[in-house]
Coordinates of C-alpha atoms and ligand atoms in Angstrom, one line a residue:
M25 CA -7.3 -32.2 -20.4
A26 CA -6.6 -30.4 -17.2
N27 CA -9.0 -27.7 -16.3
K28 CA -7.3 -25.1 -17.5
I29 CA -6.5 -22.5 -14.4
T30 CA -7.8 -19.3 -14.1
R31 CA -6.9 -15.6 -12.5
P32 CA -7.8 -14.9 -9.2
L33 CA -11.0 -13.3 -9.0
G34 CA -9.9 -9.3 -9.5
T35 CA -6.9 -9.5 -11.0
E36 CA -6.4 -8.7 -14.5
D37 CA -4.1 -9.2 -17.3
V38 CA -3.2 -6.9 -19.6
T39 CA -2.4 -8.4 -23.1
P40 CA 0.3 -6.8 -25.9
K41 CA -3.4 -5.0 -27.6
Q42 CA -4.3 -3.6 -24.8
I43 CA -0.8 -2.5 -22.8
Y44 CA -0.6 0.5 -25.2
K45 CA -2.9 2.1 -23.5
W46 CA -0.9 1.7 -19.7
Y47 CA 1.7 3.1 -21.3
T48 CA 0.0 6.4 -21.9
V49 CA -0.8 6.8 -18.7
E50 CA 2.0 5.3 -16.8
R51 CA 4.2 8.5 -19.6
L52 CA 1.8 10.9 -19.0
A53 CA 1.8 10.5 -15.1
R54 CA 6.2 10.0 -15.1
E55 CA 6.1 13.2 -17.2
T56 CA 4.1 15.5 -15.1
A57 CA 5.6 14.4 -12.1
E58 CA 9.1 15.1 -13.4
S59 CA 8.1 18.7 -14.8
F60 CA 7.2 19.7 -11.2
G61 CA 10.2 17.9 -10.3
F62 CA 10.0 14.6 -8.4
H63 CA 11.6 11.6 -9.3
E64 CA 10.3 7.9 -9.2
V65 CA 11.3 5.4 -5.8
R66 CA 10.8 2.2 -6.2
I67 CA 9.8 0.4 -3.1
P68 CA 9.1 -3.4 -2.1
T69 CA 5.6 -5.3 -3.2
F70 CA 5.6 -6.7 0.6
E71 CA 6.7 -5.0 3.5
N72 CA 6.5 -6.1 7.3
T73 CA 2.3 -5.6 8.6
N74 CA 3.3 -4.2 11.6
L75 CA 4.1 -0.8 8.9
F76 CA 0.8 -0.8 8.0
L77 CA -1.0 -0.8 11.0
R78 CA 0.7 1.3 12.1
S79 CA 0.7 4.7 9.4
V80 CA -2.8 3.3 7.6
G81 CA -4.3 2.8 11.1
E82 CA -5.5 -0.6 12.9
T83 CA -9.8 1.7 12.3
T84 CA -9.7 1.9 8.7
D85 CA -11.3 -1.0 6.5
V86 CA -8.3 -1.0 5.1
V87 CA -6.3 -2.9 8.1
Q88 CA -9.6 -4.6 9.3
K89 CA -10.3 -6.1 6.1
E90 CA -8.4 -5.6 2.9
M91 CA -5.3 -6.8 3.7
Y92 CA -3.6 -10.1 2.5
T93 CA -1.2 -11.0 5.3
V94 CA 1.2 -14.2 4.3
K95 CA 3.2 -15.7 7.3
A96 CA 6.9 -16.5 5.8
K97 CA 9.3 -19.3 8.4
E98 CA 7.9 -17.2 11.1
T99 CA 8.1 -13.5 10.4
E100 CA 4.7 -11.9 9.0
F101 CA 4.2 -9.9 5.7
T102 CA 1.3 -8.2 4.2
L103 CA 1.1 -7.2 0.0
R104 CA 1.3 -3.1 -0.1
P105 CA -2.4 -2.2 0.0
E106 CA -1.2 1.5 -0.7
G107 CA 2.1 3.0 -1.8
T108 CA 2.7 6.1 1.2
A109 CA 3.6 3.6 3.8
G110 CA 6.0 2.3 1.9
T111 CA 7.4 5.0 0.7
I112 CA 8.0 7.0 3.8
R113 CA 9.1 3.8 5.7
S114 CA 11.9 4.3 2.5
M115 CA 13.0 8.0 2.5
L116 CA 13.5 6.9 6.5
Q117 CA 15.6 3.9 6.1
N118 CA 18.0 5.4 3.5
G119 CA 17.8 9.4 5.6
M120 CA 16.4 10.8 2.0
L121 CA 15.1 13.5 5.1
N122 CA 18.9 14.3 5.9
D123 CA 19.0 15.7 2.0
A124 CA 17.6 18.7 0.4
L125 CA 13.6 19.8 1.2
P126 CA 11.4 19.4 0.2
Q127 CA 11.7 15.8 -0.5
K128 CA 9.3 14.9 -3.7
V129 CA 8.9 11.4 -4.5
Y130 CA 6.4 8.9 -7.0
Y131 CA 5.9 6.1 -7.6
I132 CA 4.0 3.5 -9.9
L133 CA 3.2 0.7 -8.4
S134 CA 0.7 -2.0 -7.6
C135 CA -2.0 -2.6 -4.6
F136 CA -3.7 -5.7 -3.1
R137 CA -6.5 -5.2 -1.3
H138 CA -8.8 -7.9 -0.6
E139 CA -12.2 -5.9 -1.9
R140 CA -15.4 -7.4 -3.3
P141 CA -15.0 -6.9 -6.8
Q142 CA -16.4 -4.7 -9.0
A143 CA -16.3 -2.3 -12.3
G144 CA -13.3 0.1 -11.1
R145 CA -12.8 -2.4 -7.8
L146 CA -9.9 -4.8 -7.9
R147 CA -8.1 -7.2 -5.6
E148 CA -5.0 -6.2 -7.0
F149 CA -4.9 -2.6 -9.2
H150 CA -1.9 0.2 -9.3
Q151 CA -1.6 3.5 -8.4
F152 CA 0.6 6.3 -9.7
G153 CA 1.3 8.2 -6.1
I154 CA 3.3 11.2 -5.0
E155 CA 5.1 12.1 -1.7
M156 CA 5.8 15.1 -1.0
A157 CA 8.0 15.7 2.6
G158 CA 8.8 19.0 4.7
S159 CA 6.6 21.3 4.0
Q160 CA 3.9 22.6 5.4
G161 CA 2.6 25.9 4.3
P162 CA -0.9 24.9 1.7
T163 CA 1.4 26.7 -1.1
S164 CA 2.5 22.8 -0.8
D165 CA -0.7 21.9 -0.8
A166 CA -2.3 23.8 -4.0
E167 CA 1.2 22.3 -5.4
I168 CA 0.1 18.9 -5.3
I169 CA -3.4 19.3 -6.0
A170 CA -2.6 20.8 -9.5
L171 CA 0.4 18.5 -10.1
A172 CA -2.8 15.7 -9.7
K173 CA -4.8 18.1 -11.9
T174 CA -2.3 18.8 -14.8
I175 CA -2.0 15.1 -15.2
L176 CA -6.1 14.7 -15.5
D177 CA -6.0 17.9 -17.9
N178 CA -2.7 16.1 -20.3
A179 CA -4.5 12.7 -20.7
G180 CA -7.0 15.1 -22.2
L181 CA -10.1 14.1 -19.4
K182 CA -13.0 16.7 -18.7
N183 CA -15.9 16.9 -15.7
I184 CA -13.8 15.9 -13.5
A185 CA -14.6 17.7 -9.8
L186 CA -12.4 18.1 -7.1
H187 CA -13.4 17.9 -3.8
I188 CA -11.3 19.6 -0.9
N189 CA -12.0 19.3 2.6
S190 CA -10.0 19.9 6.1
I191 CA -9.7 17.7 8.4
G192 CA -8.0 19.8 10.8
C193 CA -4.7 18.7 12.9
P194 CA -5.0 17.0 16.4
T195 CA -6.1 19.5 18.8
C196 CA -9.3 20.6 16.7
R197 CA -9.9 17.0 15.6
A198 CA -10.5 15.9 19.6
E199 CA -13.6 18.6 19.8
Y200 CA -15.0 17.1 16.7
H201 CA -14.7 13.5 17.9
K202 CA -16.7 14.1 21.3
A203 CA -19.7 15.7 19.1
L204 CA -19.2 13.0 16.9
R205 CA -19.6 10.5 19.4
A206 CA -22.6 12.5 20.9
Y207 CA -24.5 12.3 18.0
F208 CA -23.8 8.5 17.4
T209 CA -23.7 7.2 20.7
P210 CA -27.7 7.5 21.1
R211 CA -27.9 5.5 17.8
K212 CA -25.3 2.9 18.2
D213 CA -27.2 0.1 18.6
E214 CA -28.2 0.9 14.8
L215 CA -24.2 0.5 13.1
C216 CA -22.2 -2.2 11.7
D217 CA -20.1 -3.6 13.8
T218 CA -16.8 -2.1 12.6
C219 CA -18.5 1.3 13.3
L220 CA -19.0 0.5 17.0
T221 CA -15.5 0.3 17.6
R222 CA -14.7 2.8 15.7
L223 CA -17.3 4.8 17.0
E224 CA -14.4 4.4 20.4
K225 CA -11.3 4.8 18.8
N226 CA -11.7 7.0 15.8
P227 CA -15.4 8.3 15.3
M228 CA -14.4 10.2 11.7
R229 CA -14.0 6.8 10.8
L230 CA -17.9 6.5 11.3
L231 CA -17.9 8.8 8.2
D232 CA -16.0 6.8 6.1
C233 CA -18.6 3.4 6.7
K234 CA -19.8 1.5 3.1
S235 CA -22.6 0.6 4.7
P236 CA -26.1 1.9 3.6
I237 CA -27.4 2.2 7.1
C238 CA -24.3 3.5 8.5
A239 CA -24.2 6.1 6.3
E240 CA -28.1 7.3 6.8
I241 CA -27.5 7.6 10.3
G242 CA -24.6 9.9 9.7
K243 CA -25.9 12.2 7.4
D244 CA -26.8 15.1 10.3
A245 CA -23.6 14.4 12.2
P246 CA -21.4 17.6 12.6
L247 CA -19.3 18.8 10.5
I248 CA -15.6 19.2 10.5
L249 CA -15.1 22.5 9.4
D250 CA -16.9 23.4 11.7
Y251 CA -14.2 22.9 14.7
L252 CA -11.0 23.3 12.8
C253 CA -9.1 25.5 14.8
D254 CA -7.8 28.9 14.1
D255 CA -4.2 27.4 11.9
C256 CA -5.9 24.9 9.9
K257 CA -9.5 27.5 9.4
A258 CA -6.5 29.9 7.8
H259 CA -4.2 27.0 6.3
F260 CA -7.7 26.1 4.4
E261 CA -8.4 28.9 3.3
K262 CA -4.8 30.3 1.3
L263 CA -4.9 27.1 0.2
Q264 CA -8.2 28.3 -1.1
E265 CA -7.4 31.3 -2.6
Y266 CA -4.1 29.4 -4.0
L267 CA -6.7 27.5 -6.4
R268 CA -8.3 30.2 -7.9
A269 CA -5.1 31.4 -8.1
M270 CA -4.5 28.5 -10.8
D271 CA -8.0 28.9 -12.3
I272 CA -8.5 25.1 -10.5
D273 CA -12.0 25.0 -9.8
F274 CA -13.0 23.2 -6.2
M275 CA -16.0 22.7 -4.2
I276 CA -15.5 22.3 -0.4
N277 CA -16.9 19.3 0.6
P278 CA -17.0 18.3 4.3
K279 CA -18.0 14.9 4.1
I280 CA -14.5 13.8 2.9
V281 CA -12.4 12.2 5.7
R282 CA -10.4 9.8 3.5
G283 CA -10.1 6.0 4.1
L284 CA -6.7 5.9 5.9
D285 CA -6.0 7.1 9.2
Y286 CA -2.9 9.0 8.4
Y287 CA -4.1 12.6 7.0
T288 CA -4.7 16.0 8.8
K289 CA -5.7 18.9 7.8
T290 CA -6.4 19.0 3.3
V291 CA -7.9 16.4 1.5
F292 CA -8.9 15.7 -1.3
E293 CA -10.6 13.3 -3.9
F294 CA -11.2 13.4 -8.0
I295 CA -14.4 12.3 -8.4
T296 CA -15.9 11.8 -11.9
T297 CA -19.8 10.2 -12.5
D298 CA -18.1 8.7 -15.7
I299 CA -18.0 5.1 -14.3
G300 CA -20.1 4.2 -12.2
A301 CA -20.2 4.1 -8.7
Q302 CA -16.3 3.7 -7.9
G303 CA -15.5 7.4 -9.1
T304 CA -13.3 8.5 -7.5
V305 CA -10.1 8.4 -9.3
C306 CA -7.5 10.3 -7.5
G307 CA -7.4 11.1 -3.7
G308 CA -5.2 12.7 -1.3
G309 CA -4.4 14.8 1.3
R310 CA -1.9 16.2 4.7
Y311 CA -0.2 14.1 7.2
D312 CA 1.6 15.4 8.9
G313 CA 1.7 12.9 11.8
L314 CA 2.9 10.7 9.8
I315 CA 6.5 10.7 10.2
E316 CA 6.9 11.1 13.4
Q317 CA 4.7 8.2 14.1
M318 CA 7.1 6.0 11.9
G319 CA 10.1 6.6 13.7
G320 CA 11.3 9.8 12.1
K321 CA 12.0 13.1 13.1
P322 CA 8.9 15.4 13.3
T323 CA 7.8 16.4 9.8
P324 CA 5.2 17.6 7.7
A325 CA 4.0 15.7 4.4
M326 CA 1.6 15.1 1.6
G327 CA 0.6 12.6 -1.2
F328 CA -1.4 12.0 -3.4
A329 CA -3.0 8.4 -5.5
M330 CA -4.4 8.2 -8.2
G331 CA -6.0 4.4 -9.6
L332 CA -4.2 3.5 -12.5
E333 CA -7.4 1.7 -14.1
R334 CA -9.8 4.4 -13.3
L335 CA -7.6 6.4 -15.4
I336 CA -8.1 4.5 -18.0
L337 CA -12.0 3.9 -17.6
T338 CA -12.2 7.5 -17.8
M339 CA -10.4 7.9 -20.5
E340 CA -12.4 5.3 -22.9
S341 CA -15.5 6.7 -21.4
Q342 CA -14.9 10.2 -22.4
G343 CA -13.2 9.2 -25.7
C344 CA -9.6 10.2 -24.9
D345 CA -6.9 9.5 -26.9
F346 CA -4.2 7.0 -25.9
E347 CA -0.8 6.7 -27.6
Q348 CA -0.9 4.0 -30.5
P349 CA 1.5 1.3 -30.3
K350 CA 4.2 1.0 -32.0
T351 CA 3.8 -1.0 -35.2
C352 CA 6.6 -2.9 -37.7
D353 CA 7.9 -1.0 -40.1
L354 CA 9.7 -3.9 -42.1
Y355 CA 8.6 -7.0 -43.0
I356 CA 11.2 -9.1 -44.9
A357 CA 10.1 -11.9 -47.3
P358 CA 12.4 -14.4 -47.9
M359 CA 11.0 -16.5 -50.6
D360 CA 13.7 -19.5 -50.0
E361 CA 16.0 -21.3 -46.8
A362 CA 18.9 -19.3 -49.3
A363 CA 17.9 -15.4 -48.4
V364 CA 17.1 -16.4 -44.7
P365 CA 20.3 -15.2 -44.1
K366 CA 20.1 -11.6 -45.6
A367 CA 16.9 -11.3 -44.3
M368 CA 18.6 -11.3 -40.3
Q369 CA 21.5 -9.4 -41.5
L370 CA 19.8 -6.8 -43.2
G371 CA 17.2 -6.9 -40.1
Q372 CA 19.5 -6.3 -37.8
T373 CA 20.9 -3.7 -39.2
L374 CA 17.8 -1.7 -38.8
R375 CA 16.5 -2.7 -35.7
V376 CA 20.1 -1.6 -34.2
S377 CA 18.4 2.1 -35.9
G378 CA 15.9 1.8 -34.0
Y379 CA 13.1 0.3 -36.5
Q380 CA 11.0 -2.7 -35.7
V381 CA 11.3 -5.1 -38.6
E382 CA 10.3 -8.4 -38.2
Y383 CA 10.8 -11.7 -40.8
D384 CA 9.8 -15.4 -41.3
L385 CA 10.2 -17.4 -38.6
M386 CA 7.3 -20.6 -39.6
E387 CA 9.0 -20.9 -42.6
R388 CA 6.0 -20.2 -44.8
G389 CA 5.1 -19.4 -48.1
L390 CA 4.9 -15.8 -50.0
K391 CA 1.1 -15.5 -50.5
A392 CA 0.8 -16.6 -46.4
Q393 CA 3.8 -14.2 -45.5
M394 CA 2.2 -11.4 -47.1
K395 CA -0.6 -12.1 -45.7
Y396 CA 0.7 -11.5 -42.2
A397 CA 2.4 -8.8 -43.0
N398 CA -0.6 -7.5 -43.4
K399 CA -1.9 -8.5 -40.0
I400 CA 0.7 -6.7 -37.9
G401 CA 0.3 -3.9 -40.2
A402 CA 4.1 -3.7 -41.4
A403 CA 4.3 -0.2 -43.4
F404 CA 6.6 -2.0 -45.6
V405 CA 7.7 -5.2 -47.3
M406 CA 10.6 -6.3 -49.3
V407 CA 10.3 -9.7 -51.0
L408 CA 13.8 -11.1 -51.3
G409 CA 14.7 -14.5 -53.8
E410 CA 17.2 -15.9 -55.8
N411 CA 17.4 -12.8 -58.0
E412 CA 17.3 -10.1 -55.5
L413 CA 20.6 -12.1 -54.0
N414 CA 21.6 -12.0 -57.3
T415 CA 22.1 -8.6 -58.3
G416 CA 22.0 -7.0 -55.1
K417 CA 19.0 -5.0 -55.0
A418 CA 14.8 -5.8 -54.2
K419 CA 11.9 -3.5 -54.4
L420 CA 10.4 -2.3 -51.0
K421 CA 6.9 -2.0 -51.1
N422 CA 5.3 0.6 -48.9
M423 CA 1.9 -1.0 -47.8
Q424 CA -0.2 1.6 -47.9
T425 CA 0.8 2.9 -51.3
G426 CA 1.3 0.4 -53.4
E427 CA 4.5 2.1 -54.7
Q428 CA 7.7 0.3 -55.0
T429 CA 10.8 2.0 -54.5
E430 CA 14.7 0.6 -55.4
I431 CA 17.0 -0.3 -52.7
A432 CA 20.4 -1.4 -52.9
L433 CA 21.4 -4.9 -50.4
D434 CA 24.9 -3.1 -49.9
E435 CA 26.2 -0.9 -46.7
T436 CA 23.8 2.2 -48.1
F437 CA 21.0 0.2 -47.5
E438 CA 20.5 1.4 -43.6
E439 CA 20.4 4.9 -45.4
K440 CA 18.3 4.4 -47.8
F441 CA 15.6 3.4 -45.6
D442 CA 16.0 6.5 -43.6
D443 CA 15.1 8.1 -46.1
I444 CA 12.2 6.5 -48.0
A445 CA 10.6 5.8 -44.2
V446 CA 10.5 9.5 -43.1
Q447 CA 9.5 10.9 -46.5
F448 CA 7.0 8.0 -45.7
M449 CA 6.0 9.6 -42.0
F450 CA 6.5 13.1 -43.3
H451 CA 4.1 12.6 -46.0
D452 CA 1.4 11.2 -43.7
I453 CA 1.9 14.1 -41.7
V454 CA 1.3 16.2 -44.2
E455 CA -1.6 14.9 -45.4
D456 CA -2.9 15.1 -41.6
F457 CA -2.2 18.7 -41.8
E458 CA -3.7 19.5 -45.4
K459 CA -7.1 17.6 -44.0
E460 CA -6.9 19.5 -40.7
C461 CA -6.8 22.4 -43.2
Q462 CA -9.5 21.7 -45.1
L463 CA -11.7 21.4 -42.2
Ligands
LIG25 P1 -12.7 4.0 -2.3 O1 -12.9 5.1 -1.6 O2 -12.9 3.9 -3.8 O3 -12.2 2.5 -1.5 P2 -10.4 4.5 -0.9 O4 -10.3 5.6 -0.2 O5 -10.1 2.9 -0.6 O6 -11.1 4.7 -2.5 P3 -7.1 5.3 -1.2 O7 -7.1 4.4 -0.2 O8 -7.1 6.5 -2.0 O9 -9.0 4.8 -2.3 O10 -6.5 5.2 -2.5 C1 -6.5 6.1 -4.0 C2 -6.8 5.4 -5.5 O11 -6.7 4.4 -5.4 C3 -8.8 5.2 -5.8 O12 -8.9 6.9 -5.6 C4 -9.1 5.2 -6.7 O13 -9.1 5.9 -7.7 C5 -7.6 3.4 -6.5 N1 -7.9 2.4 -5.5 C6 -8.8 2.4 -4.5 N2 -8.9 1.3 -3.8 C7 -9.0 0.1 -5.0 C8 -9.5 -1.0 -5.9 N3 -9.5 -1.6 -5.1 N4 -9.2 -1.2 -7.4 C9 -9.2 -0.1 -8.0 N5 -8.9 1.1 -7.4 C10 -9.2 1.3 -6.1
LIG26 MG1 -11.4 1.4 0.2

């Protein structure tokens, strides 16, 4: 037999048994974003490589080490390593910034980065992200942080720390870069090769290096907060005031500089200690210079991205609830070939009304069919044989209580089934409620 082909390292399958967790987080994120007035955008999986070089930045890990770039004919493309660049490109290309501002969009997409795979770090992973363009005041910074926090709260998560920082604007950053160069240059022989280039081009990136040696050297590096200009300082203070007004706990962490080059002023991360070393579930910030840098009119903007694998891992580790997958409402078991068309006809009627209905597709005997109905967790089972076809009546069996109800197989079937099913669901709710009251 030929060798089996397995999935590439750092990718994951989501099987039907797990998919309900994804539906849960995707629905949560979508509904929360919509409640803040954000609307979905869909962008291509790959873009011109230059888009990422220009926006994510040439001194970042993503561009220097992690991009999946393919050459097709004469053009070079890159699988998106993140969603901001493509989203902003799309806003510009579709003239969205000429519409009412701020433009507020969200996306759910896969990202590709060639990293060393480990728990919570994949080569293909998924992000829920949002971008807001057009507003420059700290109200929008607070709004975006509140949106991320609401998603985490709605997911039922606890103990996720919000770290905030300001990395200033080009004016204050110039001074800060000078200070960083002065600090790192005496020890430049010990830095990794990537950081050596960063020292020249973008010394703040040094603080984001994952190498333990560079991290150790950077421990006492000057802090950006000491270099903020008056405008950036006021912006940062106002943001804190707004967060307090919304009862959102935060800590100031001057070490947060974020992995991508385009950030200005506010940056933030939501961090958990529940899923090991890769604990940043959500990261974001303001990027006031990016739109202009990409060829648009100067337009302030901001956004965040949430890693959905990390979100699900954290929810699992904290025992949060996921919506249960929908299961079979009715399994129809034809006893012989003659009953099959009736099973099909009744099944179709209920499916049109939104019920999940299955009947035998394996030509199984009655016993094997009942076993299957049990396995798929069918709520009701109805056996159709010669007798049922002749009398035009069948027994609907409630698989949980064993109770049987007679049901006519005529045009009243759907309405009667509806009655019984609703009663059954209602019965469950009442039972749950009674249980809760007794506690
Ligand atoms: P990290 O420091 O963990 O590498 P990052 O700064 O590269 O994160 P961003 O580019 O800000 O991450 O992406 C936003 C979010 O996407 C992260 O906070 C994380 O939840 C998720 N994420 C990033 N890279 C990966 C990955 N390789 N696998 C799974 N999730 C990821
Ligand atoms: Mg990274």
